Amino acid sequence: MSLELPKLNVLMCGTGEYTTGWTGSGASKSDKKIGVVGLTLFDLRRLGKVNHLGMVGVNGKKFPAIREHLSENIGGAYKDMDLTFEEFPKNGEINPVAYKEAIDKLNPGDAVIIFTPDSTHYDIAIYAIERGIHVLVTKPATKLLSHHNELIEAARKYKVACFVEHHKRYDPVYSDAKARAATLGEFNFFNAWMSQPKSQLETFRAWAGKDSDISYYLSSHHIDICCWILQDIAVPTRVVASAATGIAVSEPYNCVPETEDTITLLVDWESIKSPKHRGTGVYTASWTAPLKSGVHSAQHWYYMGEKGDINVDQAHRGYDVTVDESGKAWYNPFYMKYSPSETGHFDGQRGYGYISIEKFIDAARSINAGLSDASDFDKQGLPTIANTVLTTAILNAGRISLDEKRAVGIRKEGDRWVIE
């Protein structure tokens, strides 16, 4: 995309691990030690696509430590990085709705990127969209299907881009697997596993089990991949959920009593074209995996179609490193490459974590320049708010199934998906 297009002003909503690599107890111990969103935007500013940056959280007292962390670990690691951003709330204040002040300072055509607790996504996104602001929101887009439908309608009304940050769609293995699945005929079976180590419960203790669950947080990845693969092939009709408990609520994590350890969703799928064909999807996620398994996110899935099958192990890609003190670890530079280039600059532009954000930035700039309509991106298979509605439908139905101990139906009423 031409750099002559107007640069985009962007507000980062959320100051945590994925945005900055900083957690309440210091630098993240995960594979995102210097974050993804902030680093990507700083680099896109260096490359001429982004202009003014802002960052909004709830607790303004965190910003001095965040700025020091960014200066040391990004400014000290890469050349020519402008790390300036406007902070909200200012003066060390604590304000749960500081995002309103920050968004009110934006102009129509600017953008927000939302990485906040799941329960806040809808409120921030709708506030921005109604002011003509482009939105990229982390998964899950919303916890409720009704809220997701409202965001679809609002984005269409205000003609803005609203994307969901389902970065795994840009993983070359996953996108290639989608294309190959299209040649395998009718859908039969999908099984996905994704987990993170128990140490994540310390990072997420403030919201784990209160504002969201592990299915919303992790299974949203592979449910979206399955929905993407099955677009125009099959639709979900029923969800039954089951959960394991006991680790998160015990020492030393002491999460709230309703926190599940591992959640499995069993989903019935129905062929769009063939009344004879039905399929089954099984999606499991856990945040109580072992601490020293060698990977931060264990993740793999299996797809079986009418004419063949596909196996994907994203965690182990033939690249492992063994260190005396810590043992063997598997790395994934295809997601974010943090080692600098030969010139000392950031060199992760080909990572699918970076591409996911850049695709949104490019879409917003194209709309602002009058080169594209927001609806154009729905037709391109990108993770727009319209193209990800079934992911939210399944997740929402799964939560209802757990809470009400029943099977939950999904169906379409007119042009809207609803939960029964």
XYZ file of C-alpha atoms in Angstrom:
420
model
C 0.000 0.000 0.000
C 1.323 3.415 -0.942
C 2.913 5.370 1.862
C 1.349 8.500 0.331
C -1.941 7.570 1.999
C -2.649 9.634 5.120
C -1.005 8.236 8.214
C -3.315 6.784 10.859
C -3.649 8.006 14.436
C -4.146 5.028 16.759
C -5.245 4.656 20.368
C -4.173 1.499 22.190
C -6.824 0.443 24.711
C -5.186 -1.706 27.362
C -1.702 -1.498 28.873
C -1.054 -5.142 29.677
C 0.980 -8.059 28.400
C -0.153 -8.113 24.768
C 0.128 -4.354 24.336
C 3.340 -3.594 26.218
C 4.774 -6.831 27.604
C 4.294 -5.351 31.071
C 2.193 -6.993 33.766
C 1.297 -5.785 37.215
C 4.284 -7.635 38.671
C 6.811 -6.536 36.064
C 7.867 -7.678 32.613
C 5.903 -10.630 31.270
C 7.458 -14.075 31.642
C 5.596 -15.368 28.589
C 6.651 -15.380 24.931
C 5.448 -11.754 24.682
C 8.087 -10.139 26.905
C 7.982 -6.841 24.998
C 4.393 -7.121 23.819
C 2.921 -7.172 20.339
C 0.583 -4.200 19.790
C 2.829 -1.381 20.994
C 5.938 -2.795 19.326
C 4.103 -3.281 16.017
C 2.657 0.236 16.055
C 5.997 1.823 16.945
C 7.501 0.028 13.966
C 4.610 0.950 11.644
C 5.214 4.572 12.657
C 8.877 4.144 11.696
C 7.698 2.803 8.337
C 5.343 5.749 7.731
C 1.923 4.165 8.180
C 1.099 5.432 11.686
C 1.357 8.911 13.197
C 0.140 9.887 16.669
C -0.219 7.121 19.252
C -2.136 7.032 22.508
C -2.475 4.416 25.234
C -5.300 4.137 27.733
C -5.668 1.942 30.792
C -7.419 2.206 34.122
C -4.511 2.958 36.468
C -2.369 5.925 35.436
C 0.193 5.061 38.112
C 1.473 2.244 35.868
C 2.753 4.486 33.088
C 6.173 5.443 34.502
C 7.059 1.744 34.848
C 5.608 0.964 31.408
C 7.601 3.752 29.771
C 10.797 2.602 31.488
C 10.113 -0.971 30.357
C 9.507 0.113 26.737
C 12.573 2.351 26.698
C 14.841 -0.388 27.976
C 13.468 -3.349 26.046
C 12.339 -1.754 22.756
C 14.263 1.503 22.546
C 17.383 -0.253 23.777
C 16.960 -3.196 21.401
C 16.052 -1.574 18.066
C 17.235 1.469 16.158
C 15.056 4.464 15.211
C 12.055 3.584 17.383
C 9.936 6.575 18.433
C 8.256 5.369 21.632
C 6.222 8.498 22.360
C 2.527 8.148 23.141
C -0.144 10.121 24.985
C -1.308 8.388 28.148
C -4.760 8.123 29.702
C -5.678 8.560 32.508
C -3.202 11.335 33.184
C -1.464 12.422 36.381
C -1.514 8.969 37.963
C -5.284 8.926 38.238
C -7.406 5.763 38.376
C -10.393 5.861 36.035
C -12.218 2.731 34.750
C -13.789 4.726 31.895
C -10.704 6.707 30.862
C -11.210 5.229 27.389
C -14.052 7.701 26.845
C -11.804 10.726 27.346
C -9.142 9.144 25.130
C -11.592 8.302 22.316
C -13.204 11.738 22.550
C -9.812 13.242 21.619
C -9.751 11.265 18.375
C -11.217 12.334 15.043
C -13.436 10.292 12.727
C -11.196 8.027 10.670
C -8.719 7.464 13.510
C -8.438 3.978 15.013
C -8.507 2.123 18.315
C -6.968 -1.263 19.092
C -8.640 -2.949 22.061
C -6.760 -5.415 24.276
C -8.672 -5.235 27.553
C -10.618 -7.776 29.671
C -13.293 -9.564 27.644
C -16.196 -7.982 29.509
C -15.109 -4.486 28.388
C -14.725 -5.115 24.643
C -18.280 -4.246 23.635
C -18.510 -1.007 25.625
C -15.239 0.347 24.226
C -15.865 -0.830 20.658
C -19.394 0.566 20.357
C -18.289 3.893 21.895
C -15.571 4.190 19.246
C -17.629 3.012 16.274
C -20.442 5.472 17.021
C -17.859 8.259 16.743
C -16.610 7.122 13.343
C -13.492 5.390 14.680
C -12.091 2.221 13.103
C -11.823 -0.678 15.575
C -9.561 -3.691 15.969
C -10.660 -5.732 18.985
C -8.926 -8.767 20.402
C -10.704 -12.103 20.532
C -13.325 -12.803 21.692
C -14.915 -9.766 20.048
C -17.686 -9.854 22.635
C -18.935 -12.346 25.205
C -22.559 -12.080 24.041
C -23.814 -12.870 20.554
C -26.324 -10.025 20.857
C -23.465 -7.557 21.390
C -21.573 -8.979 18.422
C -24.643 -8.455 16.224
C -24.899 -4.864 17.434
C -21.267 -4.200 16.483
C -21.914 -5.608 12.998
C -24.843 -3.236 12.536
C -22.973 -0.236 13.978
C -19.908 -0.785 11.780
C -22.151 -0.892 8.709
C -24.069 2.207 9.798
C -20.952 4.302 10.444
C -18.975 2.780 7.540
C -15.888 1.962 9.585
C -13.604 -1.045 9.648
C -14.225 -3.345 12.606
C -11.814 -6.285 12.681
C -11.270 -8.996 15.298
C -7.615 -9.758 16.030
C -7.719 -13.441 15.096
C -4.059 -13.522 14.129
C -3.967 -17.262 13.505
C -5.761 -16.668 10.200
C -2.474 -15.158 8.999
C -0.345 -18.113 10.084
C 0.873 -19.560 6.752
C 0.289 -23.118 7.992
C -3.281 -22.374 9.028
C -4.141 -20.443 5.871
C -2.642 -23.207 3.710
C -4.583 -25.821 5.691
C -7.797 -23.885 5.069
C -7.194 -23.991 1.335
C -6.457 -27.726 1.443
C -9.539 -28.431 3.576
C -11.655 -26.923 0.809
C -10.598 -29.836 -1.425
C -11.611 -32.542 1.072
C -15.358 -32.465 0.494
C -17.936 -32.399 3.270
C -16.864 -31.790 6.868
C -16.828 -34.690 9.337
C -14.703 -33.996 12.447
C -12.531 -31.277 14.041
C -10.615 -31.628 17.308
C -8.582 -28.770 18.834
C -6.436 -28.440 21.950
C -4.868 -25.248 23.287
C -3.309 -24.659 26.695
C -1.039 -22.330 28.620
C 0.954 -23.004 31.808
C -0.487 -22.491 35.263
C 1.721 -19.428 35.724
C -0.722 -17.541 33.471
C -3.230 -17.668 36.322
C -0.971 -15.204 38.158
C -1.011 -12.860 35.143
C -4.780 -13.121 34.729
C -5.858 -13.413 38.352
C -7.566 -10.010 38.254
C -10.158 -11.267 35.767
C -9.872 -15.064 35.469
C -13.228 -16.624 36.301
C -14.764 -13.214 37.027
C -14.916 -11.417 33.695
C -14.265 -14.370 31.403
C -13.134 -17.987 31.144
C -10.463 -20.062 29.442
C -12.766 -21.028 26.574
C -13.362 -17.389 25.612
C -9.671 -16.629 26.062
C -8.029 -19.557 24.241
C -10.589 -21.717 22.421
C -11.668 -18.591 20.555
C -8.539 -19.099 18.420
C -9.327 -22.556 17.093
C -13.088 -22.116 17.045
C -12.498 -19.183 14.708
C -10.146 -21.257 12.530
C -12.785 -23.981 12.305
C -15.523 -21.440 11.472
C -13.218 -19.926 8.832
C -12.492 -23.312 7.267
C -16.195 -24.219 7.275
C -17.388 -20.909 5.841
C -19.725 -21.901 2.971
C -19.407 -25.603 3.979
C -21.279 -26.052 7.280
C -22.942 -24.148 10.154
C -23.083 -24.889 13.902
C -26.437 -25.986 15.323
C -25.881 -27.149 18.926
C -23.287 -26.742 21.710
C -22.705 -28.818 24.852
C -19.963 -27.806 27.310
C -18.065 -29.573 30.078
C -15.431 -28.280 32.502
C -12.706 -29.541 34.829
C -12.041 -27.621 38.060
C -9.892 -27.600 41.180
C -6.423 -26.288 40.288
C -7.115 -22.598 39.629
C -9.117 -22.199 42.840
C -6.447 -23.825 45.036
C -3.060 -22.692 46.358
C -1.048 -20.858 45.141
C -3.396 -19.347 42.541
C -6.567 -18.860 44.618
C -8.756 -17.693 41.759
C -12.437 -17.049 42.435
C -14.531 -20.209 43.092
C -16.209 -20.172 39.671
C -12.907 -20.391 37.747
C -12.685 -23.483 35.544
C -9.325 -25.124 34.762
C -10.180 -26.719 31.431
C -13.269 -26.297 29.246
C -14.422 -28.498 26.358
C -17.111 -27.502 23.874
C -18.796 -30.201 21.774
C -20.418 -28.631 18.706
C -22.768 -30.158 16.128
C -22.284 -28.889 12.576
C -24.697 -29.240 9.665
C -23.728 -29.171 5.999
C -25.004 -26.187 4.037
C -25.344 -28.144 0.774
C -25.936 -31.779 1.742
C -28.780 -32.888 4.049
C -26.941 -36.184 4.604
C -23.781 -34.696 6.130
C -23.316 -33.629 9.726
C -20.021 -33.028 11.534
C -18.666 -32.750 15.060
C -16.278 -30.180 16.520
C -14.477 -30.609 19.863
C -12.654 -27.545 21.214
C -10.688 -27.777 24.473
C -8.699 -25.065 26.265
C -6.831 -25.025 29.587
C -4.746 -22.592 31.601
C -3.537 -25.252 34.053
C -0.949 -26.974 31.848
C 2.489 -27.947 33.255
C 4.965 -25.142 33.903
C 7.960 -26.596 32.044
C 6.523 -28.221 28.946
C 8.855 -26.285 26.636
C 6.104 -24.206 25.011
C 4.086 -21.256 26.232
C 1.005 -22.250 24.244
C 0.499 -25.916 23.422
C -1.763 -25.933 20.391
C -2.744 -28.452 17.800
C -5.790 -29.476 15.812
C -7.068 -32.235 13.562
C -9.524 -31.877 10.666
C -11.219 -34.749 8.872
C -13.247 -34.238 5.743
C -15.047 -36.538 3.372
C -11.905 -37.187 1.304
C -8.971 -36.751 3.675
C -7.619 -35.213 6.871
C -5.216 -32.542 8.160
C -3.023 -32.480 11.286
C -1.499 -29.231 12.555
C 0.878 -28.927 15.520
C 1.579 -25.224 15.872
C 3.642 -25.583 19.038
C 6.370 -27.844 17.618
C 7.679 -26.721 14.232
C 11.011 -28.461 14.075
C 12.771 -25.624 15.894
C 13.862 -26.201 19.482
C 16.564 -24.797 21.724
C 18.062 -26.487 24.791
C 19.702 -24.477 27.579
C 21.417 -26.001 30.624
C 19.431 -23.996 33.163
C 15.949 -24.232 31.630
C 15.966 -27.313 29.407
C 14.367 -27.639 25.985
C 11.997 -25.042 24.544
C 10.209 -24.770 21.212
C 10.054 -21.312 19.626
C 7.722 -19.794 17.061
C 9.355 -16.872 15.206
C 6.587 -17.181 12.601
C 4.353 -15.385 15.129
C 6.673 -12.614 16.350
C 10.379 -12.427 15.563
C 12.050 -10.328 18.236
C 15.693 -10.596 17.118
C 16.808 -7.420 15.265
C 17.819 -7.130 11.624
C 21.369 -6.803 10.335
C 20.980 -3.010 10.577
C 19.727 -3.155 14.167
C 16.082 -2.424 13.329
C 13.017 -4.419 14.306
C 12.776 -7.369 11.913
C 9.418 -8.983 12.680
C 7.303 -7.594 9.847
C 6.683 -11.082 8.428
C 5.297 -12.507 11.667
C 1.579 -13.196 11.629
C 1.111 -11.367 14.936
C 2.467 -8.236 13.215
C 0.594 -8.855 9.947
C -2.730 -9.108 11.779
C -2.349 -5.546 13.056
C -0.875 -4.196 9.827
C -3.800 -5.597 7.779
C -6.180 -3.572 9.948
C -4.055 -0.422 9.671
C -3.943 -0.815 5.885
C -7.721 -1.322 5.702
C -8.442 1.785 7.785
C -6.072 3.922 5.698
C -7.635 2.631 2.471
C -11.141 3.482 3.700
C -10.019 6.941 4.816
C -8.473 7.572 1.387
C -11.699 6.578 -0.370
C -10.040 3.604 -2.052
C -12.186 1.001 -0.266
C -15.527 0.621 1.452
C -15.568 -1.036 4.869
C -17.825 -3.767 3.468
C -15.167 -4.719 0.904
C -13.162 -6.505 3.591
C -16.071 -8.788 4.499
C -15.736 -10.302 1.013
C -12.018 -11.010 1.372
C -12.207 -13.621 4.120
C -10.575 -11.297 6.637
C -11.596 -11.539 10.333
C -14.071 -8.656 10.215
C -16.789 -8.346 12.821
C -19.298 -9.749 10.286
C -17.088 -12.704 9.355
C -16.508 -13.802 12.966
C -20.079 -13.913 14.278
C -20.269 -17.724 14.514
C -17.159 -17.807 16.705
C -18.964 -15.654 19.267
C -22.163 -17.676 18.848
C -20.345 -20.903 19.783
C -18.458 -19.346 22.705
C -21.589 -17.692 24.108
C -23.579 -20.920 23.732
C -20.781 -22.803 25.503
C -20.913 -20.462 28.486
C -24.689 -20.833 28.714
C -24.328 -24.616 28.504
C -21.910 -24.607 31.455
C -24.011 -22.246 33.552
C -27.385 -23.851 32.830
C -26.178 -27.448 32.352
C -27.991 -27.960 29.052
C -27.471 -28.216 25.329
C -27.777 -24.836 23.577
C -29.006 -24.390 20.013
C -27.750 -21.906 17.413
C -29.854 -20.851 14.434
C -30.320 -18.043 11.960
C -33.298 -15.673 12.081
C -33.358 -13.634 8.894
C -29.810 -12.295 8.560
C -29.029 -12.597 12.303
C -27.601 -15.543 14.211
C -29.332 -16.194 17.550
C -28.969 -18.549 20.503
C -31.946 -20.673 21.546
